[in-house]
Amino acid sequence: MADEPKTPVPESPPAPAVAKKAAAAKPAATAAAAGNDAKLAGRTTTAAARRPKKAPADDDTSPLMGRRGWMGLAWGAFTAANAGCLAATGRFMFPNVLNEPPQQFTVGFPDDYGIGVDERFKDTQGVWIVRTESDYTHEAPGFYALFSICTHLGCTPNWLSAENKFKCPCHGSGFRPTGINFEGPAPRPLERTRIALAEDGQILVDKGQKFQEELGGWADQDSFLQT
Ligand code: FES
């Protein structure tokens, strides 16, 4: 069998020759571009005229808020701090005023009362007015006023007329009409207020003074209004 004739394969130029060719082409391209720039020098192309102008560069480095934003925030904080200082200063211009009910008040004329415990001023003034034919201490007829505050823990007792006693609903302390404690945990009698006759003839009660039986206060003339 005869050998087939072989197709000759063209030989590729050696690598150094290709690099030489590229280096030669580069200056040619640069020269062409320089030629184009020279042609356009002094002219404004349509594309350049239409290109939007760039905004002046902001020197802010924050990605979240601009310089104006930071200035506004600082100014707002400064104003708020000043307002707080002013408010605190103004607060001292006005003293604390507690509108407490008056400690002295009149409760009517002696003839308005019968013998026994009167509850008319318990809710509004926190006292019972008691008229007696013979006082526990003074052994004379007259009036005294009892604070409606339990001497155990300060609850308000109830007057139970049927049982003729004050009874505390909290822990069961009991007090006689005189105010003497006789049952439950209350450690001492109810307290009395100052009582007197006002210029107009009414009974005057003064809660600014207290009289405690265990301290001998009930013997004080101001704790009892003799009639
Ligand atoms: S508060 Fe009155 S018995 Fe305790």
mmCIF file of C-alpha atoms and ligand atoms in Angstrom:
data_model
loop_
_atom_site.group_PDB
_atom_site.id
_atom_site.type_symbol
_atom_site.label_atom_id
_atom_site.label_comp_id
_atom_site.label_asym_id
_atom_site.label_seq_id
_atom_site.Cartn_x
_atom_site.Cartn_y
_atom_site.Cartn_z
ATOM 1 C CA MET A 1 0.000 0.000 0.000
ATOM 2 C CA ALA A 2 1.400 3.316 -1.106
ATOM 3 C CA ASP A 3 1.806 6.128 1.483
ATOM 4 C CA GLU A 4 -0.738 9.043 1.213
ATOM 5 C CA PRO A 5 0.849 12.447 0.534
ATOM 6 C CA LYS A 6 0.958 14.541 3.770
ATOM 7 C CA THR A 7 -0.655 18.071 3.890
ATOM 8 C CA PRO A 8 2.036 20.526 4.815
ATOM 9 C CA VAL A 9 1.250 22.303 8.189
ATOM 10 C CA PRO A 10 2.138 26.017 8.127
ATOM 11 C CA GLU A 11 4.676 26.822 10.712
ATOM 12 C CA SER A 12 3.626 29.387 13.394
ATOM 13 C CA PRO A 13 5.990 32.301 13.773
ATOM 14 C CA PRO A 14 8.151 32.150 16.819
ATOM 15 C CA ALA A 15 6.757 33.863 19.973
ATOM 16 C CA PRO A 16 9.305 36.696 20.090
ATOM 17 C CA ALA A 17 8.184 37.727 16.620
ATOM 18 C CA VAL A 18 4.474 38.154 17.781
ATOM 19 C CA ALA A 19 5.453 40.323 20.747
ATOM 20 C CA LYS A 20 7.537 42.490 18.441
ATOM 21 C CA LYS A 21 4.531 42.983 16.134
ATOM 22 C CA ALA A 22 2.222 44.089 19.046
ATOM 23 C CA ALA A 23 4.774 46.541 20.334
ATOM 24 C CA ALA A 24 4.995 48.092 16.942
ATOM 25 C CA ALA A 25 1.155 48.424 16.684
ATOM 26 C CA LYS A 26 0.773 50.234 20.094
ATOM 27 C CA PRO A 27 2.571 53.470 19.252
ATOM 28 C CA ALA A 28 0.587 53.602 16.051
ATOM 29 C CA ALA A 29 -2.759 53.514 18.002
ATOM 30 C CA THR A 30 -1.546 56.140 20.467
ATOM 31 C CA ALA A 31 -0.529 58.366 17.637
ATOM 32 C CA ALA A 32 -3.975 58.015 16.049
ATOM 33 C CA ALA A 33 -5.718 58.972 19.322
ATOM 34 C CA ALA A 34 -3.447 61.979 19.725
ATOM 35 C CA GLY A 35 -4.356 63.007 16.231
ATOM 36 C CA ASN A 36 -8.091 62.845 17.069
ATOM 37 C CA ASP A 37 -7.598 64.915 20.282
ATOM 38 C CA ALA A 38 -5.743 67.546 18.313
ATOM 39 C CA LYS A 39 -8.631 67.737 15.860
ATOM 40 C CA LEU A 40 -11.189 68.223 18.712
ATOM 41 C CA ALA A 41 -9.088 70.744 20.624
ATOM 42 C CA GLY A 42 -11.015 74.016 21.182
ATOM 43 C CA ARG A 43 -14.320 72.501 20.129
ATOM 44 C CA THR A 44 -17.266 71.469 22.233
ATOM 45 C CA THR A 45 -18.792 68.281 21.107
ATOM 46 C CA THR A 46 -22.554 67.759 21.327
ATOM 47 C CA ALA A 47 -22.086 64.895 23.733
ATOM 48 C CA ALA A 48 -19.953 67.027 26.033
ATOM 49 C CA ALA A 49 -22.554 69.805 26.019
ATOM 50 C CA ARG A 50 -25.287 67.398 26.955
ATOM 51 C CA ARG A 51 -23.358 65.757 29.742
ATOM 52 C CA PRO A 52 -24.955 66.687 33.131
ATOM 53 C CA LYS A 53 -22.806 68.861 35.310
ATOM 54 C CA LYS A 54 -21.496 67.228 38.457
ATOM 55 C CA ALA A 55 -22.673 68.571 41.834
ATOM 56 C CA PRO A 56 -19.935 70.098 43.958
ATOM 57 C CA ALA A 57 -18.316 67.429 46.029
ATOM 58 C CA ASP A 58 -19.541 67.229 49.657
ATOM 59 C CA ASP A 59 -16.776 66.932 52.179
ATOM 60 C CA ASP A 60 -19.040 64.959 54.567
ATOM 61 C CA THR A 61 -17.673 61.556 55.349
ATOM 62 C CA SER A 62 -20.823 60.184 57.035
ATOM 63 C CA PRO A 63 -22.775 57.756 54.922
ATOM 64 C CA LEU A 64 -26.001 58.473 56.918
ATOM 65 C CA MET A 65 -26.280 62.205 57.528
ATOM 66 C CA GLY A 66 -24.832 65.315 55.949
ATOM 67 C CA ARG A 67 -23.009 68.090 57.736
ATOM 68 C CA ARG A 68 -26.161 70.198 57.875
ATOM 69 C CA GLY A 69 -28.006 67.306 59.502
ATOM 70 C CA TRP A 70 -25.395 67.028 62.230
ATOM 71 C CA MET A 71 -25.458 70.776 62.805
ATOM 72 C CA GLY A 72 -29.247 70.715 63.136
ATOM 73 C CA LEU A 73 -29.095 67.844 65.587
ATOM 74 C CA ALA A 74 -26.488 69.590 67.736
ATOM 75 C CA TRP A 75 -28.494 72.808 67.722
ATOM 76 C CA GLY A 76 -31.658 70.970 68.718
ATOM 77 C CA ALA A 77 -29.882 69.264 71.625
ATOM 78 C CA PHE A 78 -28.434 72.598 72.765
ATOM 79 C CA THR A 79 -31.874 74.241 72.674
ATOM 80 C CA ALA A 80 -33.477 71.363 74.560
ATOM 81 C CA ALA A 81 -30.791 71.492 77.260
ATOM 82 C CA ASN A 82 -31.324 75.240 77.670
ATOM 83 C CA ALA A 83 -35.069 74.780 77.908
ATOM 84 C CA GLY A 84 -34.597 72.121 80.604
ATOM 85 C CA CYS A 85 -32.344 74.440 82.622
ATOM 86 C CA LEU A 86 -34.887 77.242 82.335
ATOM 87 C CA ALA A 87 -37.705 74.960 83.459
ATOM 88 C CA ALA A 88 -35.669 73.755 86.444
ATOM 89 C CA THR A 89 -34.880 77.344 87.399
ATOM 90 C CA GLY A 90 -38.504 78.370 87.057
ATOM 91 C CA ARG A 91 -39.537 75.470 89.291
ATOM 92 C CA PHE A 92 -37.703 77.080 92.220
ATOM 93 C CA MET A 93 -39.691 80.260 91.754
ATOM 94 C CA PHE A 94 -42.801 78.490 93.035
ATOM 95 C CA PRO A 95 -42.807 76.867 96.497
ATOM 96 C CA ASN A 96 -44.493 73.555 97.204
ATOM 97 C CA VAL A 97 -47.966 74.326 98.433
ATOM 98 C CA LEU A 98 -50.079 71.671 100.067
ATOM 99 C CA ASN A 99 -53.716 72.609 100.149
ATOM 100 C CA GLU A 100 -54.582 70.862 103.374
ATOM 101 C CA PRO A 101 -57.949 71.452 104.955
ATOM 102 C CA PRO A 102 -57.791 73.960 107.823
ATOM 103 C CA GLN A 103 -56.871 72.520 111.170
ATOM 104 C CA GLN A 104 -59.367 74.745 112.988
ATOM 105 C CA PHE A 105 -63.057 74.739 112.190
ATOM 106 C CA THR A 106 -66.370 75.229 113.902
ATOM 107 C CA VAL A 107 -68.909 72.455 114.221
ATOM 108 C CA GLY A 108 -72.066 74.294 115.272
ATOM 109 C CA PHE A 109 -73.607 75.349 118.559
ATOM 110 C CA PRO A 110 -73.752 73.175 121.697
ATOM 111 C CA ASP A 111 -77.497 73.040 121.509
ATOM 112 C CA ASP A 112 -77.214 71.332 118.112
ATOM 113 C CA TYR A 113 -75.998 68.217 119.890
ATOM 114 C CA GLY A 114 -77.658 65.536 121.953
ATOM 115 C CA ILE A 115 -75.857 63.219 124.360
ATOM 116 C CA GLY A 116 -73.684 60.699 122.555
ATOM 117 C CA VAL A 117 -71.367 60.331 119.528
ATOM 118 C CA ASP A 118 -71.966 62.614 116.539
ATOM 119 C CA GLU A 119 -70.568 61.433 113.165
ATOM 120 C CA ARG A 120 -71.286 64.518 111.056
ATOM 121 C CA PHE A 121 -67.625 65.501 110.807
ATOM 122 C CA LYS A 122 -66.052 62.063 110.530
ATOM 123 C CA ASP A 123 -65.809 61.967 106.733
ATOM 124 C CA THR A 124 -64.974 65.626 106.142
ATOM 125 C CA GLN A 125 -62.728 66.371 109.131
ATOM 126 C CA GLY A 126 -61.790 62.986 110.569
ATOM 127 C CA VAL A 127 -63.237 63.607 114.027
ATOM 128 C CA TRP A 128 -66.165 62.513 116.159
ATOM 129 C CA ILE A 129 -67.829 65.118 118.399
ATOM 130 C CA VAL A 130 -68.970 63.531 121.648
ATOM 131 C CA ARG A 131 -71.293 65.087 124.168
ATOM 132 C CA THR A 132 -71.248 63.487 127.595
ATOM 133 C CA GLU A 133 -73.104 64.019 130.856
ATOM 134 C CA SER A 134 -69.980 63.198 132.823
ATOM 135 C CA ASP A 135 -66.525 63.086 131.303
ATOM 136 C CA TYR A 136 -64.186 60.192 132.054
ATOM 137 C CA THR A 137 -61.465 62.521 133.324
ATOM 138 C CA HIS A 138 -63.159 65.799 134.174
ATOM 139 C CA GLU A 139 -66.280 64.240 135.737
ATOM 140 C CA ALA A 140 -68.404 67.046 134.347
ATOM 141 C CA PRO A 141 -70.834 67.471 131.432
ATOM 142 C CA GLY A 142 -69.412 68.772 128.179
ATOM 143 C CA PHE A 143 -67.814 68.016 124.816
ATOM 144 C CA TYR A 144 -64.667 66.406 123.490
ATOM 145 C CA ALA A 145 -63.533 65.575 119.956
ATOM 146 C CA LEU A 146 -61.890 62.257 119.069
ATOM 147 C CA PHE A 147 -59.636 61.624 116.074
ATOM 148 C CA SER A 148 -61.148 58.842 113.923
ATOM 149 C CA ILE A 149 -57.783 57.119 113.588
ATOM 150 C CA CYS A 150 -57.159 53.702 115.099
ATOM 151 C CA THR A 151 -54.109 53.708 117.370
ATOM 152 C CA HIS A 152 -53.071 50.282 116.094
ATOM 153 C CA LEU A 153 -52.205 50.867 112.441
ATOM 154 C CA GLY A 154 -54.254 53.900 111.508
ATOM 155 C CA CYS A 155 -57.468 52.484 110.013
ATOM 156 C CA THR A 156 -60.744 54.328 110.499
ATOM 157 C CA PRO A 157 -62.986 52.663 113.100
ATOM 158 C CA ASN A 158 -66.779 52.627 112.825
ATOM 159 C CA TRP A 159 -69.162 53.828 115.489
ATOM 160 C CA LEU A 160 -71.545 50.989 116.427
ATOM 161 C CA SER A 161 -74.319 52.735 118.361
ATOM 162 C CA ALA A 162 -76.141 49.490 119.137
ATOM 163 C CA GLU A 163 -73.021 48.194 120.907
ATOM 164 C CA ASN A 164 -72.034 51.615 122.216
ATOM 165 C CA LYS A 165 -68.452 51.316 120.938
ATOM 166 C CA PHE A 166 -66.037 52.175 118.143
ATOM 167 C CA LYS A 167 -64.908 49.094 116.221
ATOM 168 C CA CYS A 168 -61.921 49.010 113.888
ATOM 169 C CA PRO A 169 -62.602 46.955 110.744
ATOM 170 C CA CYS A 170 -58.937 46.125 110.140
ATOM 171 C CA HIS A 171 -57.929 44.012 113.154
ATOM 172 C CA GLY A 172 -60.884 44.270 115.471
ATOM 173 C CA SER A 173 -59.797 46.815 118.042
ATOM 174 C CA GLY A 174 -62.639 48.210 120.122
ATOM 175 C CA PHE A 175 -62.888 51.573 121.919
ATOM 176 C CA ARG A 176 -65.389 52.907 124.445
ATOM 177 C CA PRO A 177 -67.257 56.166 123.710
ATOM 178 C CA THR A 178 -64.624 57.869 125.857
ATOM 179 C CA GLY A 179 -61.955 56.633 123.401
ATOM 180 C CA ILE A 180 -60.475 54.098 125.847
ATOM 181 C CA ASN A 181 -59.335 50.897 124.097
ATOM 182 C CA PHE A 182 -60.654 47.667 125.564
ATOM 183 C CA GLU A 183 -60.287 44.932 122.891
ATOM 184 C CA GLY A 184 -58.064 43.997 119.968
ATOM 185 C CA PRO A 185 -54.466 44.974 119.292
ATOM 186 C CA ALA A 186 -54.787 48.771 119.688
ATOM 187 C CA PRO A 187 -52.149 49.641 122.328
ATOM 188 C CA ARG A 188 -53.703 52.890 123.596
ATOM 189 C CA PRO A 189 -56.849 55.029 123.546
ATOM 190 C CA LEU A 190 -57.963 57.219 120.661
ATOM 191 C CA GLU A 191 -56.536 60.738 120.684
ATOM 192 C CA ARG A 192 -58.490 63.900 121.426
ATOM 193 C CA THR A 193 -58.183 67.305 119.731
ATOM 194 C CA ARG A 194 -58.299 70.751 121.275
ATOM 195 C CA ILE A 195 -61.858 71.957 121.708
ATOM 196 C CA ALA A 196 -63.136 75.362 122.770
ATOM 197 C CA LEU A 197 -65.955 77.828 122.359
ATOM 198 C CA ALA A 198 -65.547 80.295 119.492
ATOM 199 C CA GLU A 199 -66.444 83.999 119.823
ATOM 200 C CA ASP A 200 -69.710 83.448 117.994
ATOM 201 C CA GLY A 201 -70.727 80.763 120.486
ATOM 202 C CA GLN A 202 -69.999 77.803 118.199
ATOM 203 C CA ILE A 203 -67.840 74.858 119.172
ATOM 204 C CA LEU A 204 -64.319 75.251 117.783
ATOM 205 C CA VAL A 205 -62.236 72.158 117.020
ATOM 206 C CA ASP A 206 -58.469 72.485 116.541
ATOM 207 C CA LYS A 207 -56.743 69.402 115.119
ATOM 208 C CA GLY A 208 -53.407 71.149 115.436
ATOM 209 C CA GLN A 209 -53.270 69.989 119.066
ATOM 210 C CA LYS A 210 -53.531 66.368 120.160
ATOM 211 C CA PHE A 211 -54.081 65.000 123.633
ATOM 212 C CA GLN A 212 -53.132 61.438 124.550
ATOM 213 C CA GLU A 213 -54.685 59.810 127.595
ATOM 214 C CA GLU A 214 -51.603 57.704 128.414
ATOM 215 C CA LEU A 215 -49.562 60.906 128.615
ATOM 216 C CA GLY A 216 -52.059 62.645 130.897
ATOM 217 C CA GLY A 217 -53.272 64.883 128.057
ATOM 218 C CA TRP A 218 -56.946 64.318 128.711
ATOM 219 C CA ALA A 219 -56.634 66.203 131.971
ATOM 220 C CA ASP A 220 -55.736 69.316 129.997
ATOM 221 C CA GLN A 221 -58.507 71.937 130.005
ATOM 222 C CA ASP A 222 -58.142 72.362 126.227
ATOM 223 C CA SER A 223 -59.104 68.735 125.621
ATOM 224 C CA PHE A 224 -62.573 69.187 127.061
ATOM 225 C CA LEU A 225 -65.293 71.822 126.661
ATOM 226 C CA GLN A 226 -67.356 72.020 129.799
ATOM 227 C CA THR A 227 -70.916 73.186 129.350
HETATM 228 S S1 FES B 1 -55.688 49.290 112.511
HETATM 229 FE FE1 FES B 1 -57.305 49.215 113.893
HETATM 230 S S2 FES B 1 -57.130 47.295 114.805
HETATM 231 FE FE2 FES B 1 -55.457 47.373 113.423
#
